[in-house]
Tab-separated table of C-alpha atoms in Angstrom:
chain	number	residue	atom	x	y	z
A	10	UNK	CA	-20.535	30.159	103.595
A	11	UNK	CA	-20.304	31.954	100.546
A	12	UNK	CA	-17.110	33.903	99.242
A	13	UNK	CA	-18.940	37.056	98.430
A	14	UNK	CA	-21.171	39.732	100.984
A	15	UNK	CA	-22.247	42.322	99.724
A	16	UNK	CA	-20.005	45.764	99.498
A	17	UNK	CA	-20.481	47.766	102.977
A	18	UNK	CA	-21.598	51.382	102.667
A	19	UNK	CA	-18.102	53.746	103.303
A	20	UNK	CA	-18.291	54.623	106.800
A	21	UNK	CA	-19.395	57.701	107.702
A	22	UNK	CA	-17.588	60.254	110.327
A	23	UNK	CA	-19.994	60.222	112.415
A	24	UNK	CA	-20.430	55.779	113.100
A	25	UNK	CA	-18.764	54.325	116.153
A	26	UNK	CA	-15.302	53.036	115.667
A	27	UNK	CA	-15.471	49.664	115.245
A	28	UNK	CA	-11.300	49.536	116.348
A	29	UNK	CA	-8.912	51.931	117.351
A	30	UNK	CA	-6.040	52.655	114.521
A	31	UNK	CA	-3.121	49.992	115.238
A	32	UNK	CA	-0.452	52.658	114.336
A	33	UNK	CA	-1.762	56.064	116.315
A	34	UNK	CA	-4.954	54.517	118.376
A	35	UNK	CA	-7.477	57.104	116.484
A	36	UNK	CA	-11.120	55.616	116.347
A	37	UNK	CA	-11.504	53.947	112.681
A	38	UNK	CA	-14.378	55.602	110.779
A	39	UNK	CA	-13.978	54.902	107.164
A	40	UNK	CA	-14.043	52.180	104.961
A	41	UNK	CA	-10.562	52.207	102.156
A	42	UNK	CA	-12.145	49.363	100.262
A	43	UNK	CA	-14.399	45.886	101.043
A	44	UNK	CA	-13.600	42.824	98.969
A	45	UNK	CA	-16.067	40.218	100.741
A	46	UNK	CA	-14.964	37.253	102.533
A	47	UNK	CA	-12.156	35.175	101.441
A	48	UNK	CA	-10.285	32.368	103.069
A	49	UNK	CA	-6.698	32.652	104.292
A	50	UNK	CA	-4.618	33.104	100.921
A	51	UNK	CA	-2.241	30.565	101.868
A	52	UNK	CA	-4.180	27.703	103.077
A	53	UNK	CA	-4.036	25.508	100.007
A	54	UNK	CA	-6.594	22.563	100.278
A	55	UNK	CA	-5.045	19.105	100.091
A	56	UNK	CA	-6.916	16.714	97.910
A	57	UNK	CA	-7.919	14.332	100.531
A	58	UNK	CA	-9.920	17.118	102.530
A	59	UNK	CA	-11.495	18.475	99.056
A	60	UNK	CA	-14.989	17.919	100.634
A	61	UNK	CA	-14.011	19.680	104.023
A	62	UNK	CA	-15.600	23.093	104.519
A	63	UNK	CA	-13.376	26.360	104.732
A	64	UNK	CA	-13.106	28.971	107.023
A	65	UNK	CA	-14.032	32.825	104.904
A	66	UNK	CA	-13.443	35.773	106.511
A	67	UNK	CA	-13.827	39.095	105.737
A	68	UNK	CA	-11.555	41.256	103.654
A	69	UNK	CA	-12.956	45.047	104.622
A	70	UNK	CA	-10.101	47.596	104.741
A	71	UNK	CA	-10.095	50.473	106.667
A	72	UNK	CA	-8.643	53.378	106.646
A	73	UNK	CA	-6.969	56.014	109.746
A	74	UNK	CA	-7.898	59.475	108.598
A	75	UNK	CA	-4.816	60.437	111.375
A	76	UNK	CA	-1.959	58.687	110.259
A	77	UNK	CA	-3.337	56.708	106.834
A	78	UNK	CA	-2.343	53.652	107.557
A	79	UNK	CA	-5.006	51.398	105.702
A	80	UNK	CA	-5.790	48.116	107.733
A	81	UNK	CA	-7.497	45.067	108.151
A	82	UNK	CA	-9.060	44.098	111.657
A	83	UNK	CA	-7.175	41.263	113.049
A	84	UNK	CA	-9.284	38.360	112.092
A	85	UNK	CA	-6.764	35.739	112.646
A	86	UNK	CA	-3.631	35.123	115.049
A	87	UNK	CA	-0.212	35.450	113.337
A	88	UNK	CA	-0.142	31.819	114.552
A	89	UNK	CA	-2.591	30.360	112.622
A	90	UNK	CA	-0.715	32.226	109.663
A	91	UNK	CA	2.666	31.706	109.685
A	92	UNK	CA	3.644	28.782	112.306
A	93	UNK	CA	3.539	26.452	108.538
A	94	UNK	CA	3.943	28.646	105.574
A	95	UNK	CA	3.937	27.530	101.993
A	96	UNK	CA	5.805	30.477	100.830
A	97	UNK	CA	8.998	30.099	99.971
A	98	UNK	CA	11.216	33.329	98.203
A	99	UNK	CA	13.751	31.087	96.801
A	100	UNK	CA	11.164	29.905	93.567
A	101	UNK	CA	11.153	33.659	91.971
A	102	UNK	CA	14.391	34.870	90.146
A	103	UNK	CA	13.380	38.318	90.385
A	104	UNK	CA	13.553	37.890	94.349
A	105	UNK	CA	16.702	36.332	94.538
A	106	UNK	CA	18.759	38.775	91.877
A	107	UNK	CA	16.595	41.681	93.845
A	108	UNK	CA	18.319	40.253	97.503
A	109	UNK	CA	21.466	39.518	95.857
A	110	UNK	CA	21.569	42.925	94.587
A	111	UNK	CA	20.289	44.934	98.083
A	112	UNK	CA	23.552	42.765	100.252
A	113	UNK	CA	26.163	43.943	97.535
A	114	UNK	CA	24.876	47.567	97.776
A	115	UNK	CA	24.089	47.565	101.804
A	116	UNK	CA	27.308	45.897	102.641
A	117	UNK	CA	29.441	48.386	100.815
A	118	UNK	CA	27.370	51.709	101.515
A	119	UNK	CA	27.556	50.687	105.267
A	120	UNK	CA	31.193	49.283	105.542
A	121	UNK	CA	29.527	45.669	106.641
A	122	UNK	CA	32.523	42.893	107.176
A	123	UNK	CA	33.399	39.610	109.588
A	124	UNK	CA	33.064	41.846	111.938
A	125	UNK	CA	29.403	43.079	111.680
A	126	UNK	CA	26.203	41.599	112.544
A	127	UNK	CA	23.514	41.007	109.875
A	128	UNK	CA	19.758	39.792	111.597
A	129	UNK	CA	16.820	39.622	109.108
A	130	UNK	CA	13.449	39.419	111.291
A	131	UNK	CA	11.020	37.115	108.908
A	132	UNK	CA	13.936	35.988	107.097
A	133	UNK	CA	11.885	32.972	105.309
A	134	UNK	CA	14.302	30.465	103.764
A	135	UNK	CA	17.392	32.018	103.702
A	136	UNK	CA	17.149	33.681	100.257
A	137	UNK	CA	18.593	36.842	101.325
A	138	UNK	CA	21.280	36.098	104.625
A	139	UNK	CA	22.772	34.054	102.409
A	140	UNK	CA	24.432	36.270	100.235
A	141	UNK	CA	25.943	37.818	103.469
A	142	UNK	CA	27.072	35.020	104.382
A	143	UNK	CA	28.692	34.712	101.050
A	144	UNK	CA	30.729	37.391	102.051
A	145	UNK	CA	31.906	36.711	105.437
A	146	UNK	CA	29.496	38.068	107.344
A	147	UNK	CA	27.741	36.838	109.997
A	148	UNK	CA	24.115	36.642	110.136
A	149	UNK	CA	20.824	35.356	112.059
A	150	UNK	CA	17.371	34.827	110.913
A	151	UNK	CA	14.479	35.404	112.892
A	152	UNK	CA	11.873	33.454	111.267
A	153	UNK	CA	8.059	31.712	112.870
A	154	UNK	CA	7.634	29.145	110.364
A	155	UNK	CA	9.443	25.944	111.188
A	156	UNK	CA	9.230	24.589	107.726
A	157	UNK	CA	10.662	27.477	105.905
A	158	UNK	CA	13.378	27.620	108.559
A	159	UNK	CA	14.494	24.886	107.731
A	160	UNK	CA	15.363	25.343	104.033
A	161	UNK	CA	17.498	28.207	105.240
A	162	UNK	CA	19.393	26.051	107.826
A	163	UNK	CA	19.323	23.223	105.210
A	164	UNK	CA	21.856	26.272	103.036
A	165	UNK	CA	24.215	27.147	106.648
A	166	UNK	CA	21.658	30.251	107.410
A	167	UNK	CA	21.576	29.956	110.830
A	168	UNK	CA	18.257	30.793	112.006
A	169	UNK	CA	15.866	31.237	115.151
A	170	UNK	CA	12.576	30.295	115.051
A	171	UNK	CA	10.421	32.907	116.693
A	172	UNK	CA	7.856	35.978	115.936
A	173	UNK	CA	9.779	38.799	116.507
A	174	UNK	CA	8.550	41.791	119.336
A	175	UNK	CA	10.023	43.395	121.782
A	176	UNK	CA	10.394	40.101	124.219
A	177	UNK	CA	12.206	38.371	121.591
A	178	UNK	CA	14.494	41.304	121.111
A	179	UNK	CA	15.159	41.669	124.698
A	180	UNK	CA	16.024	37.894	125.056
A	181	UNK	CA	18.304	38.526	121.752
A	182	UNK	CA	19.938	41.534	123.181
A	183	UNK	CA	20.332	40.104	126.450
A	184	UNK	CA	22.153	37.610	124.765
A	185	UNK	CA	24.552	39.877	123.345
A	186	UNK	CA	23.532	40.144	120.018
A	187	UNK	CA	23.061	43.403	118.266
A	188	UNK	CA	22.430	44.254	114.877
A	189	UNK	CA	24.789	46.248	112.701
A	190	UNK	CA	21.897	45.774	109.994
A	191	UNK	CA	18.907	44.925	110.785
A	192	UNK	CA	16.099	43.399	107.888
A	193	UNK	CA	12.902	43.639	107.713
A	194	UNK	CA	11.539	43.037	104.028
A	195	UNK	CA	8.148	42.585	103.167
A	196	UNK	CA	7.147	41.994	107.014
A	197	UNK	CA	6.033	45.154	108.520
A	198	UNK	CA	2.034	44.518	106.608
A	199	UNK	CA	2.198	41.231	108.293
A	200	UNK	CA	2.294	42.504	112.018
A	201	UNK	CA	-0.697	43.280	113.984
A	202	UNK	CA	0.945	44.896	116.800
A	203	UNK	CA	3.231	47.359	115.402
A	204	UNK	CA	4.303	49.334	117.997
A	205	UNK	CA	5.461	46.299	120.052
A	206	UNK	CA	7.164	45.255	116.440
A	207	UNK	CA	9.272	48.397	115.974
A	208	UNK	CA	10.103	48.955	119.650
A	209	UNK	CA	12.166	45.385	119.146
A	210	UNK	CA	13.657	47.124	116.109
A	211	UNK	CA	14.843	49.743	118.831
A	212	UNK	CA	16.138	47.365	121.458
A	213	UNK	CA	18.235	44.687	118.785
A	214	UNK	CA	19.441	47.832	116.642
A	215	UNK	CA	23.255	48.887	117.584
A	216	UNK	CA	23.507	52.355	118.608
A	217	UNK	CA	25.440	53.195	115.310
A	218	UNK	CA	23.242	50.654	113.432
A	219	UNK	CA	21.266	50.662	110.341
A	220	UNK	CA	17.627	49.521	109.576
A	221	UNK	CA	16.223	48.482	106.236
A	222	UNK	CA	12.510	47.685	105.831
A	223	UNK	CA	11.073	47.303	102.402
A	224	UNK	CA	7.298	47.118	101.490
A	225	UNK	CA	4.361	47.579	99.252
A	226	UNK	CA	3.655	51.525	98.853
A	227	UNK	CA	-0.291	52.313	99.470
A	228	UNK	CA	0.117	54.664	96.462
A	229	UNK	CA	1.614	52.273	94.694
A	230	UNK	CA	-1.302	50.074	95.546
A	231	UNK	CA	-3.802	52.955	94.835
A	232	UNK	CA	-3.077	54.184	91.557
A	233	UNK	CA	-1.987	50.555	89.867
A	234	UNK	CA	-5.792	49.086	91.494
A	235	UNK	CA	-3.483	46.518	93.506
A	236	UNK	CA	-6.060	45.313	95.233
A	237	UNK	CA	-5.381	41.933	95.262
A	238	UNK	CA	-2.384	42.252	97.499
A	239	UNK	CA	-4.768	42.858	100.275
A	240	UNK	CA	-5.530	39.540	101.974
A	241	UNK	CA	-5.245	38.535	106.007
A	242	UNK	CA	-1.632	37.782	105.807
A	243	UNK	CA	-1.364	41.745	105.065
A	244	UNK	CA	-2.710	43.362	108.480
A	245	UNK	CA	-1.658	46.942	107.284
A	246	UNK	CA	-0.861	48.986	103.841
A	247	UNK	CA	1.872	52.183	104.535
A	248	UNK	CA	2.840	55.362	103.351
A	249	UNK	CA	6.116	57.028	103.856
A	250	UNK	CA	4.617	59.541	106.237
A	251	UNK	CA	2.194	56.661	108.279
A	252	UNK	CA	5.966	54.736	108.854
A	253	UNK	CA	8.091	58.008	109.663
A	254	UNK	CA	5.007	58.659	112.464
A	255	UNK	CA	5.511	55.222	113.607
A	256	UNK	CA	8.945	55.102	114.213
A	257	UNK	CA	9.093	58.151	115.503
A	258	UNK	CA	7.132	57.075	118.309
A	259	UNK	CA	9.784	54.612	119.072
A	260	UNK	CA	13.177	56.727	118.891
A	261	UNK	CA	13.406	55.710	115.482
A	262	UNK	CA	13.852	58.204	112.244
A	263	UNK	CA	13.837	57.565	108.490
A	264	UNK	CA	16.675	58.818	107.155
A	265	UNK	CA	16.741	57.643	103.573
A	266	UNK	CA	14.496	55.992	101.329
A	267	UNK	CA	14.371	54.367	97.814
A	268	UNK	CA	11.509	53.488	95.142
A	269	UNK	CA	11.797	50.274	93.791
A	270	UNK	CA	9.903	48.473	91.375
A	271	UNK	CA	9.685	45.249	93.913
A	272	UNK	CA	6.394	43.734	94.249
A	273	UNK	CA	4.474	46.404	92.151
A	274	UNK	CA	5.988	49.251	93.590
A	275	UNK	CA	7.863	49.242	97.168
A	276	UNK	CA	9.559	51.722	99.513
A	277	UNK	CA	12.810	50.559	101.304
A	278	UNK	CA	13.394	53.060	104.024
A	279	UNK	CA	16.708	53.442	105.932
A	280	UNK	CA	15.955	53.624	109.574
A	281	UNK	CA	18.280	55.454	112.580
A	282	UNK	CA	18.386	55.836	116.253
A	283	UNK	CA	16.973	59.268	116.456
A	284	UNK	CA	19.703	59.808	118.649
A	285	UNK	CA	22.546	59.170	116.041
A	286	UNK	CA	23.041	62.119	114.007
A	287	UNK	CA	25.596	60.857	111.291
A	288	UNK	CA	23.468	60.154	109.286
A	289	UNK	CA	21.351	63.174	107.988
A	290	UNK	CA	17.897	62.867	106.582
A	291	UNK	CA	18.018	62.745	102.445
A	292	UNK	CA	16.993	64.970	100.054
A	293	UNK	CA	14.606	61.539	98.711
A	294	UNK	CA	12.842	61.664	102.003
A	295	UNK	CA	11.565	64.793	102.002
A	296	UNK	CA	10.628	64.308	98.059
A	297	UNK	CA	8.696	60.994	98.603
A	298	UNK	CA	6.637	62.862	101.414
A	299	UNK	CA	5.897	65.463	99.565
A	300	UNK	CA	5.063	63.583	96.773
A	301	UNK	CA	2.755	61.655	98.553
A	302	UNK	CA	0.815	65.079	100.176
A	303	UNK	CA	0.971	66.154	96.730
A	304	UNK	CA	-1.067	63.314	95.147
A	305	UNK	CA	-3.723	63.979	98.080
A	306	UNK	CA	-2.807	60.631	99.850
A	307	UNK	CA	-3.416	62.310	103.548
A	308	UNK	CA	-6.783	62.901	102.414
A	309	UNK	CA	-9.896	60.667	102.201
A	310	UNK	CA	-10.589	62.363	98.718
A	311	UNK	CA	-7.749	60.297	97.373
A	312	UNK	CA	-9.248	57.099	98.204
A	313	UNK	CA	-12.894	57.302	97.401
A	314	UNK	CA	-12.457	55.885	93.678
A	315	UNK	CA	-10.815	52.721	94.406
A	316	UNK	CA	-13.789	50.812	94.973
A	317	UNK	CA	-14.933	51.702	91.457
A	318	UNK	CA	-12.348	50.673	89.597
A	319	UNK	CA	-11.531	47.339	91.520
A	320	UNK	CA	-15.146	46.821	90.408
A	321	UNK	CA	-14.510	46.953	86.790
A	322	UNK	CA	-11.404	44.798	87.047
A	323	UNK	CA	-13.669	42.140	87.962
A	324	UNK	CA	-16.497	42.549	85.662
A	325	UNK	CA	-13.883	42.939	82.785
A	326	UNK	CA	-11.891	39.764	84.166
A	327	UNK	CA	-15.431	37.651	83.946
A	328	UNK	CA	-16.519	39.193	80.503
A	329	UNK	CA	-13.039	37.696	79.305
A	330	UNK	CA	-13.618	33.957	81.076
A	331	UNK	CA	-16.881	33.589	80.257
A	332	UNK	CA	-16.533	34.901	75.909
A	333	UNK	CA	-13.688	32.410	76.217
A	334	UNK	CA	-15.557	29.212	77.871
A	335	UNK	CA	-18.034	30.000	75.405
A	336	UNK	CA	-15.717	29.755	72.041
A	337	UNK	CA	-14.485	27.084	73.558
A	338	UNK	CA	-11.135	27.849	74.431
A	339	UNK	CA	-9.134	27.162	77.214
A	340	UNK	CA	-7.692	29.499	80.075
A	341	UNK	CA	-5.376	28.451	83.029
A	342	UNK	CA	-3.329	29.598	85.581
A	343	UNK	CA	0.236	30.629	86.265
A	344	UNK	CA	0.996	30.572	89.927
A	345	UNK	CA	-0.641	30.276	93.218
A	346	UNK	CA	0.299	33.119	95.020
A	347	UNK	CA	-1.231	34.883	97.613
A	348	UNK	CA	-2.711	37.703	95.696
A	349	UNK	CA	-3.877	35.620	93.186
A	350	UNK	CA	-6.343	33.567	95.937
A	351	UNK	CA	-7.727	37.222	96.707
A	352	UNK	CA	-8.262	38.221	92.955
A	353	UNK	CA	-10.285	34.593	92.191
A	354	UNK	CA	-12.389	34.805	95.557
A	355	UNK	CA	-13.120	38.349	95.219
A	356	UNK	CA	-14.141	38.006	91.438
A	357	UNK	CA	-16.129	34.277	92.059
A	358	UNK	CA	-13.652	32.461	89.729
A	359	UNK	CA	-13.642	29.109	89.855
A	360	UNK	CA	-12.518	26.099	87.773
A	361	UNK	CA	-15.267	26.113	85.088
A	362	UNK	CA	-13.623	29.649	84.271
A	363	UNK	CA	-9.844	28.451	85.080
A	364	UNK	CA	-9.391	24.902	84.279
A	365	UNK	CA	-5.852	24.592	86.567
A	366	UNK	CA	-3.077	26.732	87.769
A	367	UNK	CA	0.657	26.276	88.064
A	368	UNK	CA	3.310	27.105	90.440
A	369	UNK	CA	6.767	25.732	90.522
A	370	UNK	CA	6.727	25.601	94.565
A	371	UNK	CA	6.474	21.651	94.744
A	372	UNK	CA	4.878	22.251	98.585
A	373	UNK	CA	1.866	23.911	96.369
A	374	UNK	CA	1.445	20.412	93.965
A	375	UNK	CA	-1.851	18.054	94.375
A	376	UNK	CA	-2.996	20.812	96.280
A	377	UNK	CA	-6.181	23.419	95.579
A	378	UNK	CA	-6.382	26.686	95.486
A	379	UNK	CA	-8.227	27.744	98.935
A	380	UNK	CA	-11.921	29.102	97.909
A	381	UNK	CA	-11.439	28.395	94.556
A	382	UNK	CA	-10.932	24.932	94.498
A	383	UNK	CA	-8.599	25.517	91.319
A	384	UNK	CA	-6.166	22.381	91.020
A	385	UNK	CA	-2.558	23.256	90.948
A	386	UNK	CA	-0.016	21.070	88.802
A	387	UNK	CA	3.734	21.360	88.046
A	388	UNK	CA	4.879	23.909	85.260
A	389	UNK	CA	5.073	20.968	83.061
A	390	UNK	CA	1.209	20.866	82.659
A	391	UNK	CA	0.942	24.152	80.297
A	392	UNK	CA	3.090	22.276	77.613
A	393	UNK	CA	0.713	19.229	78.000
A	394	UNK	CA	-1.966	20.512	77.717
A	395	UNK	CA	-1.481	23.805	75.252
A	396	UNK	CA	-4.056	26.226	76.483
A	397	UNK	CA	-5.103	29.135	74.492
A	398	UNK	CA	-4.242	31.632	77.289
A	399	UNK	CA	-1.855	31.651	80.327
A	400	UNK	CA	-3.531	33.808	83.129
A	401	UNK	CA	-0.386	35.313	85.125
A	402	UNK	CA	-2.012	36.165	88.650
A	403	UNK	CA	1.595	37.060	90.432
A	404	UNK	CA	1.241	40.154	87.806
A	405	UNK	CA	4.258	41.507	89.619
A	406	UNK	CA	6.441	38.523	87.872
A	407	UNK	CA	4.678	38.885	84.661
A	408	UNK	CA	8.488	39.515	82.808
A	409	UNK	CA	10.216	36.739	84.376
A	410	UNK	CA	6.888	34.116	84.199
A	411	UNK	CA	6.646	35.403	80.056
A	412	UNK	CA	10.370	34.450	79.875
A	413	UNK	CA	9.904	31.111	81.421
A	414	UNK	CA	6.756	30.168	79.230
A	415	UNK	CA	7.412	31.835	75.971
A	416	UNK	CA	7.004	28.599	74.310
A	417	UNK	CA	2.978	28.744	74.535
A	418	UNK	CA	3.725	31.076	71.272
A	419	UNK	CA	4.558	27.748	69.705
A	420	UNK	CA	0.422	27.067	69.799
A	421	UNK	CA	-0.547	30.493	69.264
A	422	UNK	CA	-1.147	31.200	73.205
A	423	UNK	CA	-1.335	34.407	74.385
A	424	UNK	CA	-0.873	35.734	78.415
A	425	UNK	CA	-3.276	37.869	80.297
A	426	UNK	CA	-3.108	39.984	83.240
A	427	UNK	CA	-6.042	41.559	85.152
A	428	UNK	CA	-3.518	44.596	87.065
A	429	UNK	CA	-3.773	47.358	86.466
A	430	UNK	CA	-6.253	46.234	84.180
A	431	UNK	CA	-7.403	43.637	81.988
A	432	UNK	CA	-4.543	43.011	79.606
A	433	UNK	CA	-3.807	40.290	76.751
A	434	UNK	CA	-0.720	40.087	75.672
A	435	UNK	CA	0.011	38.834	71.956
């Protein structure tokens, strides 16, 4: 099977729904953007199955003209995702001084002590709990992938490994625990069944509790072309106004929100009982919303350009492979992350074009990239073998990944990035 089809034609108003909206249940009738097939972006190919075949699937994005949220049909069970993940948040810097910095701020804004309860849901290897823990506090992780689990319990963050819905919270709750803060970073686009997902929130969260749920903003996404953070892991892309819809459903109500820079451009909302009124809705909530009707992002006018100029990213990305195979100079990789399998499948790079990637993840090494086929060494290999440019493809760690690697100036090398467009960087 090939890792390309053809681009669908948008959908018109007018075409059956294919799926009902997983947010609101409105009939999907519109296409947000269609990147081909792809495999799953985490499901690195060991060397001793290089000649086994691959399973591609497609990447076509739709998008709810009720509530905007932009989705992807589920093609594939959370449980062939995430039961063995190879992601691990404890390799980037900027993710651990990013948690470090969130606890210190929570835990004083909220008055969190020995007292409280801190439960992450999709707490991966302990990278954030633990600087709760740090301070006294106790915590639980809620996380479905064994391995990763166990690096957190490996560093005393004690942790329960299980999707999170409503039946776990129920069993949690039942249980006794409740959450005087309760996490959910960078987990929301990775549930297929929402609803059942944020009625848990409602069940484990104390009545005078606080939620926090960080994730990639669809404008964000939109206006930087960040369209290679859409792969199957990523079920659904939010704004402000899809999530304030959704939780509202639930008994749940935004009361604050921030902007961060996180991953390209994230929203962390601050999430009530609807019931509790001591804590007022912000000033920043209402701004963000607005902001967002302002730019047009409830309409499908917003949208309809996207396409174009992921387009160009590509064509521009292949120009700059192909003039540099052809002076004979060498281009490789740094990092294998997710959004970097979407960006090589999607464009039909392979290792004639980039020779090798890195990634300091040591679960990633003697591996391939999945589609690609793109070999993935230790970060040791750029110094061996001095390539003449360092293609970043976790673009969001381009500062920290320059930092690390500043000594391919030593050679002359230079680093590119492809978001928001095709950049090198002298």
């Amino acid at each position: 099977m090939t890792a390309q089809s053809p681009h669908r034609v948008p959908v018109s108003a007018d075409e059956p729904a294919a799926a009902p909206c997983r947010a609101c249940g409105l009939p999907l009738r519109h296409t947000f953007v269609d990147l081909g097939l792809s495999p799953l972006c985490e499901s690195f190919v060991p060397r001793s199955q290089v000649d086994a075949g691959e399973m591609f699937l497609p990447l076509h994005v739709l998008l709810c003209d009720g509530c905007y949220l932009a989705q992807l049909k589920e093609y594939v069970a959370p449980e062939n995702i995430f039961t063995e993940y190879a992601y691990f948040s404890s390799y980037s810097q900027t993710l651990l001084d990013h948690a470090a910095a969130y606890a210190r701020a929570v835990a004083a804004r909220f008055g969190l002590g020995p007292g409280s309860t801190v439960v992450e849901v999709a707490s991966n290897d302990g990278y954030l709990l633990r600087n709760f823990r740090g301070m006294g506090i106790p915590v639980l992780g809620i996380e479905p992938a064994a391995n990763v689990a166990a690096a957190a319990e490996a560093i005393g963050v004690r942790t329960l490994v299980r999707f999170f819905n409503t039946t776990t919270a129920r069993d949690l709750a039942r249980d006794g625990v409740g959450a005087d803060l309760l996490i959910g970073n960078n987990v929301l686009a990775q549930v297929p069944a929402l609803n059942g997902f944020v009625a848990g929130f409602k069940v484990l969260l104390k009545p005078r509790g606080v939620a926090t749920l960080e994730f990639p903003h669809l404008v964000r996404l939109v206006e930087g072309n960040q369209f290679d953070t859409i792969y199957h892991e990523h079920f659904s892309y939010f704004l402000l106004s899809t999530t304030e819809q959704l939780f509202a459903r639930h008994g749940l109500t935004v009361f604050d929100v921030d902007e961060i820079p996180i991953h390209g451009g994230s929203l962390r909302l601050y999430v009530r009982h609807t019931e509790n009124p001591a804590l007022p809705v912000t000033d920043r909530v209402v701004d963000v919303r607005g902001s967002e009707t302002d730019r047009g992002a409830t309409t499908l006018g917003y949208y309809a350009s996207f396409r174009h100029r992921v387009e160009k990213i590509r064509r521009d990305t292949l120009r700059f492979l192909i003039d540099a195979r052809e002076r004979g100079q060498s281009v490789v990789g740094y990092g294998a992350p997710g959004k970097g399998n979407t960006f090589l499948n999607y464009c039909g790079v392979r290792s004639d074009l980039l020779e090798y990637t890195v990634d300091r993840n040591p679960y990633k090494h003697d591996r391939l990239l999945p589609g690609s086929r793109i070999p993935i060494f230790p970060p040791e290999r750029i110094n061996q073998t001095k390539p003449e440019y360092v293609f970043i493809l976790p673009w969001n760690l381009r500062d920290e990944i320059m930092a690390q690697n500043s000594f391919i100036r030593k050679w002359g090398g230079r680093f590119v990035v492809a978001i928001p467009s095709l950049t090198i960087i002298d």
